[in-house]
Coordinates of C-alpha atoms and ligand atoms in Angstrom, one line a residue:
M6 CA -21.3 21.8 1.5
N7 CA -24.3 21.8 -2.0
K8 CA -23.6 18.5 -3.2
E9 CA -25.7 18.4 -6.4
K10 CA -23.2 17.5 -9.4
T11 CA -21.9 14.8 -6.6
K12 CA -25.4 12.9 -6.1
A13 CA -26.1 13.6 -9.8
L14 CA -22.8 11.7 -11.0
R15 CA -23.4 9.2 -8.2
E16 CA -27.2 8.7 -9.6
R17 CA -25.7 8.1 -13.2
A18 CA -22.6 6.0 -12.3
L19 CA -25.3 4.1 -10.2
C20 CA -27.0 2.9 -13.2
V21 CA -23.6 2.1 -15.6
T22 CA -21.1 0.2 -13.4
P23 CA -21.9 -1.8 -9.9
L24 CA -21.4 0.4 -7.0
G25 CA -21.3 3.2 -9.1
V26 CA -17.7 3.1 -9.0
N27 CA -14.3 1.0 -10.5
S28 CA -13.4 -0.2 -7.5
N29 CA -14.8 -1.6 -4.5
F30 CA -12.4 0.2 -2.2
R31 CA -13.4 3.9 -3.6
Y32 CA -16.8 3.1 -2.5
W33 CA -18.2 5.4 0.7
G34 CA -22.1 4.3 0.5
E35 CA -24.0 7.4 0.2
G36 CA -20.5 9.9 0.9
T37 CA -19.1 8.6 -1.9
P38 CA -17.4 11.7 -3.7
Y39 CA -16.8 12.3 -7.2
V40 CA -13.5 13.5 -8.4
K41 CA -13.1 16.6 -10.4
R42 CA -9.1 17.3 -11.1
A43 CA -6.5 17.3 -9.0
K44 CA -3.0 19.3 -8.5
G45 CA 0.0 18.8 -6.4
C46 CA -1.5 17.6 -2.6
R47 CA -4.8 19.5 -3.5
L48 CA -8.1 17.5 -5.2
W49 CA -11.0 19.3 -6.2
D50 CA -14.1 17.1 -6.2
V51 CA -17.0 17.6 -8.8
D52 CA -19.0 20.1 -7.0
G53 CA -15.8 22.0 -6.7
D54 CA -15.1 21.7 -3.1
E55 CA -11.4 21.3 -2.5
F56 CA -9.3 19.2 -0.4
I57 CA -6.2 18.9 1.0
E58 CA -5.9 14.8 0.8
Y59 CA -3.8 12.3 2.3
R60 CA -5.4 9.4 0.4
M61 CA -2.8 9.4 -3.0
A62 CA -4.6 7.4 -5.1
F63 CA -4.3 4.4 -2.3
G64 CA -0.5 5.4 -2.3
P65 CA 0.6 6.3 -5.6
I66 CA 1.3 9.7 -5.7
I67 CA 4.9 9.9 -4.3
L68 CA 5.0 12.9 -6.1
G69 CA 1.8 15.1 -6.2
H70 CA -0.9 14.7 -9.1
A71 CA -0.4 16.4 -12.3
F72 CA 3.0 16.6 -11.5
D73 CA 4.6 18.7 -14.6
E74 CA 8.0 17.2 -14.8
V75 CA 6.6 13.3 -15.0
D76 CA 3.2 14.4 -17.5
Q77 CA 5.8 16.0 -19.8
K78 CA 7.9 13.0 -20.1
V79 CA 4.9 10.8 -20.9
I80 CA 3.3 13.1 -23.1
S81 CA 6.5 13.7 -25.0
E82 CA 6.7 9.7 -25.4
L83 CA 3.1 9.1 -26.3
K84 CA 4.0 11.1 -29.7
D85 CA 6.1 7.6 -30.4
G86 CA 3.2 5.2 -30.2
V87 CA 1.8 3.7 -26.7
L88 CA 2.2 0.0 -27.1
F89 CA 4.0 -2.3 -29.1
A90 CA 4.2 -5.9 -29.4
M91 CA 7.6 -5.2 -28.7
T92 CA 10.5 -4.1 -26.3
G93 CA 12.2 -0.7 -26.1
E94 CA 14.8 1.3 -24.6
L95 CA 12.9 3.3 -22.1
E96 CA 11.8 -0.1 -20.5
I97 CA 15.2 -1.3 -20.2
E98 CA 16.3 2.1 -18.7
V99 CA 13.6 1.7 -16.4
E100 CA 14.8 -1.7 -15.2
E101 CA 18.3 -0.4 -15.3
M102 CA 16.9 2.4 -13.0
M103 CA 15.3 0.2 -10.6
I104 CA 18.3 -2.1 -10.1
D105 CA 20.7 0.8 -9.2
M106 CA 18.2 1.8 -6.6
I107 CA 16.9 -1.2 -5.0
P108 CA 20.3 -3.5 -3.4
G109 CA 20.3 -7.0 -4.3
L110 CA 17.2 -6.8 -7.1
E111 CA 19.4 -8.5 -9.4
S112 CA 16.7 -9.2 -12.4
V113 CA 13.2 -7.5 -13.1
R114 CA 10.1 -7.8 -15.0
L115 CA 7.6 -5.3 -15.6
A116 CA 3.5 -5.6 -15.0
C117 CA 0.7 -3.7 -14.4
S118 CA -0.6 -4.0 -10.9
G119 CA 0.3 -5.1 -7.7
T120 CA -2.5 -7.7 -7.9
E121 CA -0.7 -8.9 -11.2
A122 CA 3.2 -8.7 -9.3
T123 CA 1.8 -10.9 -6.6
M124 CA -0.2 -13.4 -8.8
H125 CA 3.4 -13.8 -10.3
A126 CA 5.1 -13.9 -7.5
V127 CA 3.1 -16.4 -6.3
R128 CA 3.7 -18.9 -9.8
I129 CA 7.2 -18.1 -9.8
A130 CA 7.9 -19.1 -6.1
R131 CA 5.8 -22.2 -6.6
A132 CA 7.6 -23.2 -10.3
F133 CA 10.8 -22.9 -8.3
T134 CA 10.6 -24.9 -5.3
G135 CA 8.1 -27.3 -6.4
R136 CA 6.0 -26.4 -3.4
E137 CA 2.4 -25.1 -3.5
L138 CA 1.7 -23.8 0.2
V139 CA 2.0 -19.7 0.8
L140 CA 2.2 -18.2 4.1
K141 CA 0.6 -14.3 4.6
F142 CA -0.4 -12.6 7.4
E143 CA -3.6 -11.2 8.6
G144 CA -4.7 -7.9 7.7
N145 CA -1.9 -8.0 4.6
Y146 CA -3.2 -7.5 1.7
H147 CA -1.5 -8.2 -1.7
G148 CA -3.8 -7.6 -4.4
L149 CA -7.1 -9.3 -5.2
N150 CA -5.7 -12.6 -6.6
D151 CA -7.4 -15.1 -5.6
H152 CA -4.2 -17.1 -4.1
L153 CA -3.8 -14.2 -1.3
L154 CA -6.6 -12.8 -0.5
W155 CA -7.2 -14.5 2.5
S156 CA -7.3 -13.2 5.9
T157 CA -7.3 -9.4 4.8
Y158 CA -10.3 -8.0 6.8
A159 CA -12.2 -10.2 9.3
P160 CA -13.5 -9.5 12.4
A161 CA -10.3 -11.1 15.8
E162 CA -12.8 -14.1 16.9
A163 CA -13.4 -15.1 13.1
Y164 CA -9.6 -15.8 12.9
G165 CA -9.6 -18.5 15.4
N166 CA -6.4 -19.4 18.0
A167 CA -3.3 -18.0 17.3
R168 CA -2.2 -21.4 17.2
S169 CA -4.1 -22.5 14.2
P170 CA -5.8 -19.9 12.7
I171 CA -8.7 -20.4 10.4
S172 CA -7.6 -18.7 6.9
I173 CA -11.3 -16.7 5.4
P174 CA -11.5 -15.7 2.2
G175 CA -11.8 -12.2 1.7
S176 CA -14.5 -12.3 -1.2
S177 CA -17.2 -15.3 -2.1
G178 CA -16.4 -16.9 -5.7
I179 CA -12.5 -17.6 -4.5
P180 CA -12.8 -21.3 -4.5
E181 CA -12.9 -22.8 -1.0
S182 CA -10.3 -25.4 -2.0
M183 CA -7.7 -22.7 -2.2
G184 CA -7.7 -22.5 1.3
N185 CA -5.5 -25.9 1.5
L186 CA -2.9 -23.7 -0.5
V187 CA -2.5 -20.8 2.0
I188 CA -1.8 -20.2 5.8
T189 CA -2.6 -17.2 7.4
L190 CA -1.3 -16.2 10.8
P191 CA -1.5 -13.0 12.9
F192 CA 2.1 -10.4 11.9
N193 CA 4.2 -9.7 14.4
D194 CA 3.6 -13.0 16.2
R195 CA 6.8 -14.2 16.2
E196 CA 5.8 -18.1 18.3
A197 CA 3.1 -18.5 15.8
F198 CA 5.5 -18.1 13.1
E199 CA 7.8 -20.4 14.5
R200 CA 5.4 -23.2 15.2
A201 CA 3.9 -22.7 11.3
M202 CA 7.2 -23.2 9.8
Y203 CA 8.0 -26.3 12.1
V204 CA 4.7 -28.0 10.8
Y205 CA 4.5 -27.2 7.5
G206 CA 7.9 -25.2 6.7
N207 CA 8.9 -28.0 4.3
S208 CA 6.3 -27.6 1.6
I209 CA 6.0 -23.6 2.1
A210 CA 6.9 -22.3 -1.4
A211 CA 6.9 -19.0 -0.4
V212 CA 6.6 -16.2 2.9
F213 CA 4.4 -13.4 1.8
T214 CA 4.3 -10.5 3.5
E215 CA 3.9 -6.9 3.8
P216 CA 7.3 -4.9 5.4
C217 CA 4.2 -3.0 8.0
Q218 CA 0.4 -3.7 7.7
G219 CA 0.2 -1.0 4.9
N220 CA -3.1 -2.3 4.5
C221 CA -4.4 -1.9 8.4
G222 CA -3.3 0.8 10.0
A223 CA 0.5 0.9 9.3
M224 CA 0.9 -1.1 12.2
L225 CA 4.9 -1.8 11.7
P226 CA 7.5 -4.9 12.7
E227 CA 8.3 -5.2 15.0
P228 CA 12.2 -5.4 15.5
G229 CA 13.8 -8.9 14.7
F230 CA 10.3 -10.3 12.9
L231 CA 11.4 -10.0 9.7
D232 CA 14.4 -10.8 10.2
L233 CA 13.0 -14.0 11.8
V234 CA 10.5 -14.2 9.2
Q235 CA 13.6 -14.6 6.7
S236 CA 16.2 -16.9 8.6
K237 CA 13.3 -19.4 8.9
C238 CA 12.6 -19.1 5.5
R239 CA 16.5 -20.2 4.6
E240 CA 16.0 -22.6 6.9
Y241 CA 13.5 -24.3 5.3
G242 CA 13.8 -23.3 2.1
A243 CA 10.7 -21.6 1.3
L244 CA 10.5 -18.1 -0.7
F245 CA 10.9 -15.1 1.3
I246 CA 9.0 -12.7 -0.7
L247 CA 8.5 -9.1 0.0
D248 CA 5.2 -7.0 -0.5
E249 CA 6.6 -3.9 -1.3
V250 CA 3.7 -2.4 -2.9
K251 CA 3.4 0.4 -1.0
T252 CA 6.4 0.7 0.8
G253 CA 8.9 0.8 -2.2
F254 CA 10.4 3.9 -3.8
R255 CA 8.0 5.7 -0.6
I256 CA 10.0 4.7 3.1
H257 CA 13.7 4.8 1.0
N258 CA 14.4 4.9 -2.5
G259 CA 15.6 1.0 -1.8
G260 CA 12.6 0.3 -0.7
A261 CA 11.7 -1.3 2.8
R262 CA 14.5 -4.1 1.8
A263 CA 17.1 -1.1 1.9
Y264 CA 14.8 0.2 5.1
Y265 CA 15.3 -2.9 6.9
K266 CA 18.0 -4.1 5.7
L267 CA 16.5 -6.8 4.4
K268 CA 17.7 -10.0 2.1
P269 CA 13.9 -11.2 0.2
D270 CA 14.2 -13.4 -2.4
L271 CA 11.8 -11.7 -4.4
M272 CA 10.0 -8.3 -4.2
T273 CA 6.8 -6.7 -5.4
Y274 CA 6.5 -2.9 -6.7
A275 CA 3.7 -0.8 -8.3
K276 CA 2.3 2.2 -6.9
A277 CA 4.6 5.3 -5.8
L278 CA 7.0 3.8 -9.0
G279 CA 5.2 5.7 -11.3
N280 CA 3.5 8.6 -9.6
G281 CA 0.0 7.1 -10.6
Y282 CA 0.7 6.0 -14.4
P283 CA -0.2 2.2 -14.2
I284 CA 3.0 0.4 -13.6
A285 CA 4.1 -2.6 -11.0
A286 CA 7.0 -4.8 -11.1
L287 CA 8.9 -8.0 -9.2
G288 CA 12.4 -9.4 -9.0
G289 CA 14.7 -10.1 -6.9
R290 CA 17.6 -13.0 -7.3
K291 CA 18.4 -13.8 -10.9
D292 CA 19.0 -17.7 -10.2
I293 CA 14.9 -17.1 -9.5
M294 CA 13.7 -14.9 -12.4
D295 CA 15.6 -16.9 -14.7
I296 CA 13.4 -19.5 -14.6
I297 CA 10.7 -17.4 -16.3
G298 CA 11.4 -18.4 -19.9
H299 CA 11.9 -21.9 -18.8
G300 CA 8.5 -23.3 -18.6
V301 CA 7.7 -20.8 -16.6
V302 CA 5.5 -18.3 -17.8
Q303 CA 5.3 -14.1 -17.3
G304 CA 3.7 -11.3 -19.5
G305 CA 1.1 -9.8 -20.5
T306 CA -0.2 -7.5 -23.7
Y307 CA 0.0 -4.2 -21.3
T308 CA 3.2 -4.7 -19.6
N309 CA 5.0 -2.7 -21.3
N310 CA 2.6 0.1 -21.7
K311 CA 4.1 3.4 -22.3
P312 CA 2.7 5.8 -20.2
G313 CA 3.4 3.4 -17.3
V314 CA 6.9 2.7 -18.6
A315 CA 7.5 6.8 -18.9
G316 CA 6.4 7.4 -16.0
A317 CA 8.3 5.2 -13.9
W318 CA 11.4 6.1 -16.3
A319 CA 10.5 10.0 -15.1
T320 CA 9.5 9.0 -11.6
L321 CA 12.8 7.5 -10.6
K322 CA 14.8 10.5 -12.2
L323 CA 13.5 12.2 -9.6
L324 CA 13.6 10.1 -6.7
K325 CA 17.3 10.2 -7.6
E326 CA 17.9 13.5 -8.2
K327 CA 16.3 15.1 -5.7
P328 CA 15.1 14.8 -2.2
V329 CA 11.9 13.3 -2.2
L330 CA 11.6 11.0 -0.1
K331 CA 13.9 12.9 3.0
T332 CA 11.4 15.7 2.2
I333 CA 8.3 13.9 3.1
E334 CA 9.8 12.0 6.0
K335 CA 10.3 15.8 7.5
R336 CA 6.9 16.8 6.8
G337 CA 5.3 13.8 7.6
K338 CA 7.0 13.6 10.8
K339 CA 5.6 17.0 12.0
L340 CA 2.1 15.8 11.1
M341 CA 2.6 12.7 12.4
Q342 CA 3.9 14.7 15.5
G343 CA 1.3 17.2 15.9
I344 CA -1.7 14.9 15.7
D345 CA 0.3 12.5 18.5
A346 CA 0.2 16.0 20.5
I347 CA -3.1 17.1 19.6
L348 CA -5.2 13.3 20.5
T349 CA -3.2 13.4 23.9
E350 CA -3.8 17.1 24.7
E351 CA -7.5 16.2 24.1
D352 CA -7.4 13.2 26.2
I353 CA -7.9 10.5 24.1
V354 CA -6.0 7.3 24.1
H355 CA -4.5 6.9 20.9
C356 CA -1.4 4.9 19.2
M357 CA 0.8 6.5 16.2
N358 CA 2.1 4.1 13.8
G359 CA 3.7 3.5 10.8
Y360 CA 6.3 6.2 8.7
P361 CA 6.3 10.1 8.3
S362 CA 5.2 8.6 4.4
M363 CA 2.4 6.6 5.2
F364 CA 0.8 6.6 8.7
S365 CA -1.8 6.2 10.7
F366 CA -3.3 6.0 14.3
A367 CA -5.8 3.4 16.5
L368 CA -8.1 4.9 18.8
G369 CA -8.6 4.1 21.9
V370 CA -5.7 1.8 22.1
E371 CA -2.2 2.0 23.4
K372 CA -0.3 -0.4 21.4
T373 CA -1.8 -2.4 18.4
R374 CA 0.8 -4.9 17.0
N375 CA -1.4 -6.9 14.6
Q376 CA -5.1 -7.4 12.7
R377 CA -6.3 -8.4 16.3
D378 CA -5.2 -5.9 18.6
W379 CA -6.3 -3.2 15.7
N380 CA -9.9 -4.3 15.5
H381 CA -10.2 -3.8 19.0
S382 CA -9.7 0.3 18.6
D383 CA -12.4 3.0 18.4
K384 CA -13.1 2.7 14.2
D385 CA -16.3 4.8 15.1
M386 CA -14.4 7.9 16.8
Y387 CA -11.9 7.2 13.6
L388 CA -14.6 7.9 11.0
E389 CA -16.4 10.6 12.6
I390 CA -12.9 12.8 13.4
V391 CA -12.7 11.7 9.8
A392 CA -16.0 13.4 8.9
E393 CA -15.5 16.4 10.5
M394 CA -11.9 16.7 8.4
Y395 CA -14.2 16.5 5.2
K396 CA -15.8 19.6 6.4
R397 CA -12.8 21.1 6.7
G398 CA -11.2 20.7 3.4
I399 CA -9.3 17.6 4.5
M400 CA -9.6 14.2 2.9
P401 CA -7.8 11.2 4.7
D402 CA -9.2 7.9 3.7
N403 CA -12.6 7.1 5.0
D404 CA -11.5 3.3 6.0
A405 CA -9.2 3.3 9.1
R406 CA -6.8 0.6 7.9
E407 CA -6.3 2.7 4.9
P408 CA -2.6 5.2 5.9
W409 CA -2.7 8.8 5.0
F410 CA -0.5 8.8 2.6
M411 CA 2.3 11.7 1.9
C412 CA 3.7 13.5 -1.4
Y413 CA 6.7 15.5 -2.3
S414 CA 3.8 18.1 -2.6
H415 CA 2.4 18.8 0.4
E416 CA 4.4 21.8 1.8
E417 CA 4.9 23.3 5.2
K418 CA 1.6 25.4 5.1
D419 CA -0.9 22.4 3.9
I420 CA 0.4 20.4 7.2
A421 CA 0.1 23.9 9.2
E422 CA -3.6 23.8 7.5
T423 CA -4.3 19.9 8.2
L424 CA -3.3 20.0 12.0
E425 CA -5.6 22.8 12.7
A426 CA -8.6 21.4 11.1
F427 CA -7.3 18.3 12.8
R428 CA -7.9 20.2 16.2
D429 CA -11.1 21.4 15.3
S430 CA -12.4 18.4 14.2
V431 CA -11.7 15.9 17.4
K432 CA -12.7 19.0 19.2
A433 CA -16.1 18.8 17.6
V434 CA -16.2 14.7 17.6
K435 CA -16.0 15.1 21.9
S436 CA -18.4 17.9 21.9
K437 CA -20.9 16.0 20.6
Ligands
PMP509 N1 0.1 -5.3 -2.5 C1 0.3 -4.6 -1.7 C2 0.9 -4.0 -0.2 C3 -0.8 -3.2 -1.8 O1 -1.0 -2.0 -0.7 C4 -1.7 -3.5 -3.2 C5 -2.6 -2.5 -3.0 N2 -3.0 -1.3 -2.0 C6 -1.3 -4.7 -3.7 C7 -0.4 -5.5 -3.7 C8 -2.3 -4.8 -4.7 O2 -2.2 -3.9 -6.2 P1 -3.0 -3.1 -7.2 O3 -4.1 -2.5 -6.6 O4 -2.6 -2.0 -8.1 O5 -3.6 -4.3 -7.8

């Protein structure tokens, strides 16, 4: 591949923005790609090379890139103005649709990003309970706010013993003192969780969790783990907050809440809610949400931005009316099964993780249940396979933690093409 335009654009970008990208997560070093356009499940980089892609903007694209029905709704709404210091009917309709689709969602507020939604959820939980501690799980990512950016990704040794884990800030610049307000634990470790609740439960405002480790190899919760989290939260009066930013409107129209029949007190959403338009939400129990406006602040200039609201309106309508998630599930299953079979045929020890609509696989390990195990997987081999796939026009993310995301526009032929490239890529890596 001739990457002259990519190189030139990277050089220009490096002059004007750190690392040449507007989010650290888009930086792949020397190989950082730059996009020209995308349609459906296909993406073209600035050099015109075409890819079937599985990054889906880190998850939001649930229908497909440049999905006509969504874009037409947004365009038609934009003609009447994009932002007001006033509430419009469309945003109320979006909230009504969400409440209709998600069991137990009684009241909801809109926001612009997942980071914002979880940040507000932390404040609401602290205000509601009058407590300050939050508990989260290692390898789970809840956005870039300082309250929750702890123990997102560190070498297993750094975390210390599971009986008394060391909380590690995810960035310089996060005040060390904020570490006194967060407890971090290995995911799926019932014993560690029960012990921590026994010791700190009465001081914990909220336990935050992603339903699966959606930012670390898509490892699923073990049967009963999320129920345990829920029941211990009830026992100690802590709020149970399910971060559905990746799973919401992706694994089920009612999110993981419906999928696992859970009753979290609050949930956070973003990503698939708007098929790429900037929209997020937080909501749950009405008695908790009703604290907003009574000494508790939530809001923002852009929380009712029309592109986001109209994008969500059209996306939710399609999710309700068409078999979007059923179709994705069927095709995703085929892709997962195909990858599993190829790795088995090629004698590569591995385990498959996640849901058909967002899945991953860890190499060199037979089972992973949390980030500590996952850190022992063969990430180098994973990235070598991914590099071979780029050469063959297939683009999963260049970070082994990030799941493969499916959308409604991935068709059977795309799956077949992907599997063929996957087989060739694995063979190429093995023959090195
Ligand atoms: N929560 C989860 C579970 C996420 O996956 C992410 C983003 N990957 C966030 C929160 C933060 O969302 P955003 O990038 O929109 O701020």
